[in-house]
Tab-separated table of C-alpha atoms in Angstrom:
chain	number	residue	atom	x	y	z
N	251	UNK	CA	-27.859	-0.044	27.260
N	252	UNK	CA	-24.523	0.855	26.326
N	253	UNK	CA	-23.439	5.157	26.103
N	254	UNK	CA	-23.995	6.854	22.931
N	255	UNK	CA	-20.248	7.293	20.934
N	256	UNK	CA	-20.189	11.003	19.707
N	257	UNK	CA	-17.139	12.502	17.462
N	258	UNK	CA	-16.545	16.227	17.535
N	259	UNK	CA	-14.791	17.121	14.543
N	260	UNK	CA	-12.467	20.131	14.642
N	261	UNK	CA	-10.070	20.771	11.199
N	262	UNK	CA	-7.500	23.044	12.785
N	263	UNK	CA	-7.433	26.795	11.620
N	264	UNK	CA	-9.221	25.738	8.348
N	265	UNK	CA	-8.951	28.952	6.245
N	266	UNK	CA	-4.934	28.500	6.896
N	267	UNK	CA	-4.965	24.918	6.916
N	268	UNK	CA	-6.319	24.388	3.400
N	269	UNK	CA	-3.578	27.362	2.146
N	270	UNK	CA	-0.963	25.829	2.999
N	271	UNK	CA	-2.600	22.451	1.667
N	272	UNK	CA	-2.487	25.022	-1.610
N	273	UNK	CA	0.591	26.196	-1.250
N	274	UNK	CA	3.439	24.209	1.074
N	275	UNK	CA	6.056	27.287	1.321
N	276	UNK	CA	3.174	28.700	3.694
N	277	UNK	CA	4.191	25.703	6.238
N	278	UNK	CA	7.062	26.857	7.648
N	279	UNK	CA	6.480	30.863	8.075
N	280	UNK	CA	3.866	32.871	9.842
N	281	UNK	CA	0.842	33.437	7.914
N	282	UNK	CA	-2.493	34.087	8.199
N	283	UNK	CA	-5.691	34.256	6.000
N	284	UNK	CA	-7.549	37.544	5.733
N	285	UNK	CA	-7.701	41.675	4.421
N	286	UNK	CA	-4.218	42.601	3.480
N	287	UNK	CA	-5.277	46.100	4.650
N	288	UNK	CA	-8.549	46.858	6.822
N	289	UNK	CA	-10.516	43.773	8.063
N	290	UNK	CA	-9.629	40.976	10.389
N	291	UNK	CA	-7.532	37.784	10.734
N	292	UNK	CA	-10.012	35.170	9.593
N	293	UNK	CA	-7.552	32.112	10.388
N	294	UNK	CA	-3.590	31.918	11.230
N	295	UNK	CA	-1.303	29.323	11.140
N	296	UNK	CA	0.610	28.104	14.294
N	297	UNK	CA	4.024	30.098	13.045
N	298	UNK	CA	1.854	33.583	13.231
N	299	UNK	CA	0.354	32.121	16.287
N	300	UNK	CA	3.853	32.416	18.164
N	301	UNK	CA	3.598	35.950	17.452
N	302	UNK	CA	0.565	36.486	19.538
N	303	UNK	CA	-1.857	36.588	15.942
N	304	UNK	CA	-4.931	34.929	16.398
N	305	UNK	CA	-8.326	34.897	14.537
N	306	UNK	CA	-10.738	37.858	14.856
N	307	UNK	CA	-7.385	40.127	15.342
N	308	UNK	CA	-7.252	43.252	13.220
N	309	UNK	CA	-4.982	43.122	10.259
N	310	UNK	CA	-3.061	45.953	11.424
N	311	UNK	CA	-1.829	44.872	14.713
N	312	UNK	CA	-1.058	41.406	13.281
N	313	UNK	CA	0.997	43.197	10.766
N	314	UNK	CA	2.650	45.204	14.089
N	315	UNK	CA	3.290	41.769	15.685
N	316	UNK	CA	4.800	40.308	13.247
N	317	UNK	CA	6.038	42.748	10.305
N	318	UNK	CA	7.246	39.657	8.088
N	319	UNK	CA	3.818	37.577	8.311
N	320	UNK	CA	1.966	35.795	4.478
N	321	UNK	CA	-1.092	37.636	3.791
N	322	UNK	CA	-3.069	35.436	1.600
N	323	UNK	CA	-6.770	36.628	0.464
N	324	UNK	CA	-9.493	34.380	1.554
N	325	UNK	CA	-10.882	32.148	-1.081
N	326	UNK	CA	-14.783	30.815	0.243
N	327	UNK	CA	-15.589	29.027	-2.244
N	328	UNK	CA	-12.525	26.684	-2.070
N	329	UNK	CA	-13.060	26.946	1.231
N	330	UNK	CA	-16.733	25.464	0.995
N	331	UNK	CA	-15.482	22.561	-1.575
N	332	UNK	CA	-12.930	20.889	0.781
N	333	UNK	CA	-15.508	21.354	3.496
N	334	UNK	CA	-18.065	19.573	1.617
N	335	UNK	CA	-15.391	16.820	0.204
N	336	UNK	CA	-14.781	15.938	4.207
N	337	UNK	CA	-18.289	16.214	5.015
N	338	UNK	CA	-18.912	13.483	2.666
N	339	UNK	CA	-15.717	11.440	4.719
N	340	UNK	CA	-17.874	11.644	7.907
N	341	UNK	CA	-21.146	10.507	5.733
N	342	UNK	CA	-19.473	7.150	4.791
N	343	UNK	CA	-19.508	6.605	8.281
N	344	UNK	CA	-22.982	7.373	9.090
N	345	UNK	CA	-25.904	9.772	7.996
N	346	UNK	CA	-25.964	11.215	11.955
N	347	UNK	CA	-23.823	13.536	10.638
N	348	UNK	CA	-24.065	17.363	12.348
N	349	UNK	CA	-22.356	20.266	9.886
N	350	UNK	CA	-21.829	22.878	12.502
N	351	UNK	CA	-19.936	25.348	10.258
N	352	UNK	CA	-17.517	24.768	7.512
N	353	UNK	CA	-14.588	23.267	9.682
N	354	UNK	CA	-16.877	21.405	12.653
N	355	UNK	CA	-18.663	18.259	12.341
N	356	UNK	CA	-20.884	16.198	15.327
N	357	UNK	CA	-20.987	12.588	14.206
N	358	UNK	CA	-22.539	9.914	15.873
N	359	UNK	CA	-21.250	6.727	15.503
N	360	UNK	CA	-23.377	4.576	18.189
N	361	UNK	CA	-25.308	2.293	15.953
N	362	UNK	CA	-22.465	2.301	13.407
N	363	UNK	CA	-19.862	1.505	15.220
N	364	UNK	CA	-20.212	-2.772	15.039
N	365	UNK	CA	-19.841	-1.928	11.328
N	366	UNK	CA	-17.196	-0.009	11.613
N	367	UNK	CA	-14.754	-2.641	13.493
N	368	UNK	CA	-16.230	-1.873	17.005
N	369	UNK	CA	-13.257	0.568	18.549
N	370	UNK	CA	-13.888	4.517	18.591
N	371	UNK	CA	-10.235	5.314	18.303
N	372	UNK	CA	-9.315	3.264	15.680
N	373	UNK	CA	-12.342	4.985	13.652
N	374	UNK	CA	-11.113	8.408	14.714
N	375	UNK	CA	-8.031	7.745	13.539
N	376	UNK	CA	-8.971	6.098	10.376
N	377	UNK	CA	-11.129	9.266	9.472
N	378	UNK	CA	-8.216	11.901	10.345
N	379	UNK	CA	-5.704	9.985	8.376
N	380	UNK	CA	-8.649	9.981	4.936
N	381	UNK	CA	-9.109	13.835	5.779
N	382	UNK	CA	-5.061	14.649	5.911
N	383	UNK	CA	-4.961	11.512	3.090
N	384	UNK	CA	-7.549	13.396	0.551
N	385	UNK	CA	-7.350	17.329	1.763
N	386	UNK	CA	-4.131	17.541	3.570
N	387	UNK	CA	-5.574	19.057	6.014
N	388	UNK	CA	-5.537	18.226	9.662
N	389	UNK	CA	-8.652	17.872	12.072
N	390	UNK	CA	-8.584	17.142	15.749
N	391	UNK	CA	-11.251	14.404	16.761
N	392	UNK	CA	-12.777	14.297	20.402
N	393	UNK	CA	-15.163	11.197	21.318
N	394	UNK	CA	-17.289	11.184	23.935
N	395	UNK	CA	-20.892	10.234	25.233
N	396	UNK	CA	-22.582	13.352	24.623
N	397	UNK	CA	-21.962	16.621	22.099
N	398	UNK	CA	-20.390	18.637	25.274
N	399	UNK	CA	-17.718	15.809	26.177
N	400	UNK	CA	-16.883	15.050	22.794
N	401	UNK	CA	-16.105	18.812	22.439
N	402	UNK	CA	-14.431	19.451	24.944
N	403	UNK	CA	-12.212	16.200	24.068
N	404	UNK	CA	-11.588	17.867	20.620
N	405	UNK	CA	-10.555	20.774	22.256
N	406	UNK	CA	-7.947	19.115	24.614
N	407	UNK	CA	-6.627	16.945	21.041
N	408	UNK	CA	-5.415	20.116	19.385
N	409	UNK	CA	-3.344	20.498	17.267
N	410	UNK	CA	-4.092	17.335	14.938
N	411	UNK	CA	-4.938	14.368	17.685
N	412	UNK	CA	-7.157	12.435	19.135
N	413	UNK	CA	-8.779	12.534	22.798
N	414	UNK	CA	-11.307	9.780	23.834
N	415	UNK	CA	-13.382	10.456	27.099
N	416	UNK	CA	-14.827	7.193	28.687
N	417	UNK	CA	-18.399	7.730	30.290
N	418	UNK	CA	-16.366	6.689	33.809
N	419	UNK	CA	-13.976	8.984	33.152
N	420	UNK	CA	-16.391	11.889	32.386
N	421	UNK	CA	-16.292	13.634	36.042
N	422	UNK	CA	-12.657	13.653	36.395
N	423	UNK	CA	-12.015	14.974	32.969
N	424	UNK	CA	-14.534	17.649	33.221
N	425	UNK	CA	-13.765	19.372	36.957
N	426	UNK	CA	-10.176	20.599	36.636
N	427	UNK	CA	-11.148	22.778	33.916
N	428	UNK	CA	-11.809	26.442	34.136
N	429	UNK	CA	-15.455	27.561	34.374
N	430	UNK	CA	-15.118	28.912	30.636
N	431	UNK	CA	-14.667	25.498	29.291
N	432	UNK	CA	-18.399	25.069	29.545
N	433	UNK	CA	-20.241	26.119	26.362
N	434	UNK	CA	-22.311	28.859	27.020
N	435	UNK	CA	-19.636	30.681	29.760
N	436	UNK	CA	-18.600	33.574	28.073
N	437	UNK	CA	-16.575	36.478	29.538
N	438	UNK	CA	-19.794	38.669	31.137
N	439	UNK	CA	-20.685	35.197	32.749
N	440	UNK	CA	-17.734	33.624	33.710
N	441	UNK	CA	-17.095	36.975	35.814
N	442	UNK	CA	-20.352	36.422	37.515
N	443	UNK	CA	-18.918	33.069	38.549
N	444	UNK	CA	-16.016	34.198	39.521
N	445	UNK	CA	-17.288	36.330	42.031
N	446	UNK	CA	-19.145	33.832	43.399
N	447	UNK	CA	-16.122	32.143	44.112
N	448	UNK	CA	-16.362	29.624	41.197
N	449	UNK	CA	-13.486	28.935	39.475
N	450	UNK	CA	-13.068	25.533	38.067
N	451	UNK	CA	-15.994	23.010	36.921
N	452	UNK	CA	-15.478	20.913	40.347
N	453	UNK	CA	-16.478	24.372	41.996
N	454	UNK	CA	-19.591	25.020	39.994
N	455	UNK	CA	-20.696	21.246	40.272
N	456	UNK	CA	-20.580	21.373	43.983
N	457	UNK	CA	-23.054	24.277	44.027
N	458	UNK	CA	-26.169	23.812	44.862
N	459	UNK	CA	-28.714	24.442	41.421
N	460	UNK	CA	-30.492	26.443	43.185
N	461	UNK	CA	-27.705	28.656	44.113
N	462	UNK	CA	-26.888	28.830	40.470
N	463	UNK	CA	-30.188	29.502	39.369
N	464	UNK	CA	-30.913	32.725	41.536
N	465	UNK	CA	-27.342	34.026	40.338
N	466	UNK	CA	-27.880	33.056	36.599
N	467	UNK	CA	-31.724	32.846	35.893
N	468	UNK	CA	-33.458	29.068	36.219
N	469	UNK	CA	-32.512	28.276	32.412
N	470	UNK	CA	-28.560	29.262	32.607
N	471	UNK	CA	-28.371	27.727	36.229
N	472	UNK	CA	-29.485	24.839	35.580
N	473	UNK	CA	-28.115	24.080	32.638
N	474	UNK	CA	-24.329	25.002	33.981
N	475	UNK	CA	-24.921	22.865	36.498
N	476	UNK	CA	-26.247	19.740	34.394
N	477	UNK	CA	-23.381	20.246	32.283
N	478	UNK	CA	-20.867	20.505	35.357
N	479	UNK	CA	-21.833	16.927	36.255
N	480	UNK	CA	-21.657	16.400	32.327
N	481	UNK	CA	-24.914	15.636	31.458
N	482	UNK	CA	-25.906	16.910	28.150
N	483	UNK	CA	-28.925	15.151	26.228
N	484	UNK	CA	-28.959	16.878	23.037
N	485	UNK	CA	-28.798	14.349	20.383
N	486	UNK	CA	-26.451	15.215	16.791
N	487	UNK	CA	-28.863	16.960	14.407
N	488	UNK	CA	-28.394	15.059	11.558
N	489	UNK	CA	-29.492	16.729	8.034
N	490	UNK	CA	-32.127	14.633	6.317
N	491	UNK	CA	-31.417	15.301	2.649
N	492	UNK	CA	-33.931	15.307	-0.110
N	493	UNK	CA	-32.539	13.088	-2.440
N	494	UNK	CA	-29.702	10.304	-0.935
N	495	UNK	CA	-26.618	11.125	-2.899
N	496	UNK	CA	-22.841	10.065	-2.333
N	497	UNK	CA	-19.740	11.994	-3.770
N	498	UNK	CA	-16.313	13.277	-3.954
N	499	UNK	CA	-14.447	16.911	-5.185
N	500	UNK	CA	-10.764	18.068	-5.848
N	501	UNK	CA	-9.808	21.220	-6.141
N	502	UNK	CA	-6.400	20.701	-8.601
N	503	UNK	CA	-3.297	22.543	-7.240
N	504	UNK	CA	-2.979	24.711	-10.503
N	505	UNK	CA	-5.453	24.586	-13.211
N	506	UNK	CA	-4.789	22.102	-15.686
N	507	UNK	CA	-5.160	20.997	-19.137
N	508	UNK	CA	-4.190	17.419	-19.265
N	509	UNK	CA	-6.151	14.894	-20.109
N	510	UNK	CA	-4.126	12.478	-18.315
N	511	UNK	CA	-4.036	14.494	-14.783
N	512	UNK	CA	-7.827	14.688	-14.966
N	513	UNK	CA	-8.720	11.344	-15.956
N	514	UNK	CA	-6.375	10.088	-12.812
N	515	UNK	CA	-8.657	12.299	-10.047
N	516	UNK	CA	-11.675	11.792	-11.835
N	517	UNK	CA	-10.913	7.790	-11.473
N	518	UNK	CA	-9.646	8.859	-7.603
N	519	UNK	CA	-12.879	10.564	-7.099
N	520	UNK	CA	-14.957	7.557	-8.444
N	521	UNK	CA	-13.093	5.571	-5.975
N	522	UNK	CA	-13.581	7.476	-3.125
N	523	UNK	CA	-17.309	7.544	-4.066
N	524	UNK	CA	-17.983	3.684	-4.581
N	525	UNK	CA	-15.828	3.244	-1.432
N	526	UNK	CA	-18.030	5.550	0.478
N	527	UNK	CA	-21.293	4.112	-0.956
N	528	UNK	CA	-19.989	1.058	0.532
N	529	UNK	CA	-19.270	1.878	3.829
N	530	UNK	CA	-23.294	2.770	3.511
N	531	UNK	CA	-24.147	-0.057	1.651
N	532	UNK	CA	-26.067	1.923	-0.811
N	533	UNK	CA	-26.030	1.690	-4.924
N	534	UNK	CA	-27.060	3.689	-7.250
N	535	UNK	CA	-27.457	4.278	-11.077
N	536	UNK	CA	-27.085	7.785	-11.628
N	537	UNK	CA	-23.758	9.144	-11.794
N	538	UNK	CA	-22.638	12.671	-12.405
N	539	UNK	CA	-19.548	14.251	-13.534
N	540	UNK	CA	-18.836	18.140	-12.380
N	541	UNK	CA	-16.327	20.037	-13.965
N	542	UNK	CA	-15.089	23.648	-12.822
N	543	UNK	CA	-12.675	25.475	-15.178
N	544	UNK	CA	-10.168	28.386	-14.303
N	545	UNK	CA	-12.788	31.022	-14.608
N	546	UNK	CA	-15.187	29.257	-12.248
N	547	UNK	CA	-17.466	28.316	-14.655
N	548	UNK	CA	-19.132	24.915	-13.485
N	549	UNK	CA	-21.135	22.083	-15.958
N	550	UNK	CA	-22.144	19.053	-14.900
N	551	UNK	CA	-23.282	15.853	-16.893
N	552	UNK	CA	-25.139	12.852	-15.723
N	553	UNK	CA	-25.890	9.259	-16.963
N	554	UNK	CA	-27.970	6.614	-15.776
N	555	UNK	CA	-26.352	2.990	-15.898
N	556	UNK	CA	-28.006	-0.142	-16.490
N	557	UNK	CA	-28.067	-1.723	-13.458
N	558	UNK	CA	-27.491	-0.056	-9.990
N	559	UNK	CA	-23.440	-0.529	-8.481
N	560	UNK	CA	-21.348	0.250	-5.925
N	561	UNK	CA	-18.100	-0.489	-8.011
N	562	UNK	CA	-14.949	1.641	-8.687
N	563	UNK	CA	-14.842	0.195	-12.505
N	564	UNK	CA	-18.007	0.824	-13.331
N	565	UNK	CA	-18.911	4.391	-11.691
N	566	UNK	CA	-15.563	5.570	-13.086
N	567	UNK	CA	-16.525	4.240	-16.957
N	568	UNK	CA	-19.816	6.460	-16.956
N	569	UNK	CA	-17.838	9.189	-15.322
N	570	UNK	CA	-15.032	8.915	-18.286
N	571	UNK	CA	-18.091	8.597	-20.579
N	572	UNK	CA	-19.070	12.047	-20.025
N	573	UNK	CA	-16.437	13.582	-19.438
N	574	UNK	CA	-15.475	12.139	-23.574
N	575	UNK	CA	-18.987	14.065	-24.448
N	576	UNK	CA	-17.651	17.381	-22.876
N	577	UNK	CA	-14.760	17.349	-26.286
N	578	UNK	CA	-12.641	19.967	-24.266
N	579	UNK	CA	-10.052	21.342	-26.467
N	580	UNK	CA	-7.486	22.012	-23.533
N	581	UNK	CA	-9.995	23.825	-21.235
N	582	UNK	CA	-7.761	24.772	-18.112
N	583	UNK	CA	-10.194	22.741	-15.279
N	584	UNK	CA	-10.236	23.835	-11.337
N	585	UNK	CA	-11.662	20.846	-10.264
N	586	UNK	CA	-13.588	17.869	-10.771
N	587	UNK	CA	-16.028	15.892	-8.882
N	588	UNK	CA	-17.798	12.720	-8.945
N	589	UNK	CA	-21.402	11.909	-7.534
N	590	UNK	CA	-23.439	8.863	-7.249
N	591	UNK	CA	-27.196	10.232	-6.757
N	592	UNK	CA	-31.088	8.006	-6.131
N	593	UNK	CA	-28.735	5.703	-3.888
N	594	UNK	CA	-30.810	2.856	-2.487
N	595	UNK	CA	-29.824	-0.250	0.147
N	596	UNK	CA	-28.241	-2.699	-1.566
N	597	UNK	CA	-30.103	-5.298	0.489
N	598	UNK	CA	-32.982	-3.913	-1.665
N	599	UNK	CA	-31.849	-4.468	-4.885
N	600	UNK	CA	-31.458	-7.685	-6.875
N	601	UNK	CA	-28.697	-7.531	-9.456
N	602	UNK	CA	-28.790	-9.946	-12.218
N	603	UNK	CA	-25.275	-12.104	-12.640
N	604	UNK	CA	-23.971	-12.012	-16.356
N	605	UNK	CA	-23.719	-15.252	-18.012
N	606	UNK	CA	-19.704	-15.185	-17.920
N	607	UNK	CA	-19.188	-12.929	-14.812
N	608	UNK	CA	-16.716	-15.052	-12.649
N	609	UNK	CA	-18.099	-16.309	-9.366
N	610	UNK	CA	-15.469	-14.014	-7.894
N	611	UNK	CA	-15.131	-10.311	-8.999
N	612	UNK	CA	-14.405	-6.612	-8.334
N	613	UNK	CA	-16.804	-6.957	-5.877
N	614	UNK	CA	-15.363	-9.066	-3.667
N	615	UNK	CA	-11.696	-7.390	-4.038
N	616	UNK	CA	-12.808	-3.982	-3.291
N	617	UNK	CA	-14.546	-5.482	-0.570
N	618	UNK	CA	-11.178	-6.677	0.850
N	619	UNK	CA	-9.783	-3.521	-0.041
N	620	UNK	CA	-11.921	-1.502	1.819
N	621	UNK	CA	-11.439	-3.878	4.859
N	622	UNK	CA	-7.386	-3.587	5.053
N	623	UNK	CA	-8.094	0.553	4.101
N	624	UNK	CA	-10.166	0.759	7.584
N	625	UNK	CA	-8.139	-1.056	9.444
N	626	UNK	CA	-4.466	0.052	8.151
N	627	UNK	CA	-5.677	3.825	7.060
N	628	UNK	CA	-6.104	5.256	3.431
N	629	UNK	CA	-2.550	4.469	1.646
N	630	UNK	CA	-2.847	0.735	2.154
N	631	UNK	CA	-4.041	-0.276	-0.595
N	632	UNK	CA	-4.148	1.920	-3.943
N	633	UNK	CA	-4.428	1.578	-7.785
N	634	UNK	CA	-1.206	2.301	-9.533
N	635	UNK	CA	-2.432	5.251	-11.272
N	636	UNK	CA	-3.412	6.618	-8.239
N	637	UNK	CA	0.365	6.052	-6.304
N	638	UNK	CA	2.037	9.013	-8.830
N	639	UNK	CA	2.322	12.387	-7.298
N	640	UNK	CA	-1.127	14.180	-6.756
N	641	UNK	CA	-1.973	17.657	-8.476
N	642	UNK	CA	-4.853	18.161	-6.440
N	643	UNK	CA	-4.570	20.666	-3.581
């Protein structure tokens, strides 16, 4: 039986991350995402890191650190839409699919991975090359055969790479670490250790359990020294949802009122949809168009189509559809979205040929398409429309 393939997905300081996604003068100078007075550092870019500010960090002593740091006011609920736009990246792959928090993802790609072309890294790097692709954003991935290697893999990827752990190379990846590499080895406990002589991983896994146990209690001693010796059974957590649904949101840059801007993402977001439905091979019928204008005012609109589909053309003509019954009269729109909802396996479904449909069709291109976009990463191959400049953030 061959070792379980786990991801750990890490986006690298998020809150700043998607800023300067927002805004690219924010690249290049130290900046960091939180109270402009009282409060706390939620996230900082690797510029304001230099200056010693880090997450967590009062506002006032990052402002003594560095005098000339960006102060930009945390926005959550843009925050939650590219997290939920990347979630649904790491659901093409597979429904074992962990959210941790907003910017951390467990995905387990074990009985997907023949579909997926067979080698973790080149799926890794596929899906950090569709996050920084659709959210410029970048993630480190770490793969490994359980949650606490994969993490710890992550962890030795940042910023923005990759890290694969072999299950033979577990052991000597895992002992030349500190003791506070070890998920549940905070300060109060890695001081214990410490005094017990215990300084790196090798040293802990050469205790005996026992030892361990009378220091740390049965529960905290043995599981430091299971996961010394890296073994970690806890299996990804995967959310079962009520209703299987597939989709895709962009946040626009500035708010818009052109027709022609929002007709090219909502036909990018009905790509990115059918695409994903297909790496599930699921179709569906129901399709629904969201729409968020400048004053955060959301409406959505949903049609059923005749017959269920998987296809760019015809999820983005129902989409179009309804977004034609909105009649905006230059309403400035946030952001738009496209969802696919009552998905079923296609295996499941029979779909009737039309009389004049040629034997091949969309079908079968977007079917090559999505081949030469998993093996050669998201720009590959595009529609035309979608090569011009994006005004999505």
């Amino acid at each position: 039986m061959s070792a379980p393939v786990i991801m750990h997905v890490d986006m690298d300081a998020f809150y700043a991350s998607v800023e300067m996604a927002r805004d690219p003068r924010l690249r290049d100078v130290p900046m960091f995402v939180g109270g402009a007075g009282r409060g706390v550092v939620l996230s900082a870019n690797y510029p304001a890191r230099v200056f010693g500010i880090s997450a967590g960090m009062p506002t006032t002593r990052a402002r003594r650190l560095c005098p000339q740091v960006q102060v930009v006011p945390p926005d959550f609920d843009h925050y939650q839409a590219v997290s939920t736009a990347v979630e649904d990246i790491f659901c093409a792959l597979t429904d074992r699919v962990e959210m941790v928090s907003v910017d951390e993802a467990f995905i387990d790609v074990t009985s997907a991975l023949r579909r997926l072309g067979g080698d973790p890294v080149a799926v890794g790097e596929t899906l950090r090359a569709q996050v920084g692709d659709e959210q410029r954003i970048p993630c480190s991935v770490g793969i490994g055969p359980s949650k606490f290697i994969a993490k710890l893999a992550s962890s030795a990827a940042k910023p923005d790479g990759l890290r694969r752990v072999e299950p033979d190379d577990v052991i000597s990846f895992l002992h030349p670490l500190p003791v506070e590499a070890i998920w549940g080895v905070g300060e109060v406990t890695a001081g214990k250790l410490r005094q017990l002589g215990l300084a790196s991983v090798r040293d802990l896994a050469n205790t005996p359990r026992a030892t361990l146990q009378r220091a740390l209690g049965d529960h905290q001693g043995g599981m430091l020294f299971d996961l010394a010796w890296g073994r970690d059974e806890r299996s990804v957590l995967a959310r079962e949802p009520a209703e299987h649904s597939v989709g895709s949101q962009e946040t626009f840059r500035r708010d818009t009122d052109d027709p022609e801007v929002v007709a090219t993402e909502i036909l990018r977001m009905a790509e990115r949809t059918a695409s994903r439905m297909r790496a599930q091979r699921m179709v569906g019928r129901v399709v629904t168009l969201s729409v968020r204008f400048a004053d955060f005012t959301t409406i959505t609109r949903t049609g059923t189509l005749r017959a269920p589909t998987d296809t760019t053309r015809e999820i983005h003509a129902e989409a179009m559809r309804l977004f034609g019954k909105l009649h905006l009269q230059r309403a400035r729109i946030r952001r738009v979205g496209v969802r696919v909802e009552r998905l079923v396996p296609k295996q499941e479904t029979y779909l009737q040929p039309a009389l004049d449909e040629p034997e091949r069709g969309w079908e079968q291109a977007e079917s090559a398409v999505d081949a030469l976009v998993l093996r050669f990463g998201p720009a590959a191959v595009q529609r035309a429309r979608l090569t011009r400049q994006r005004a999505c953030a």
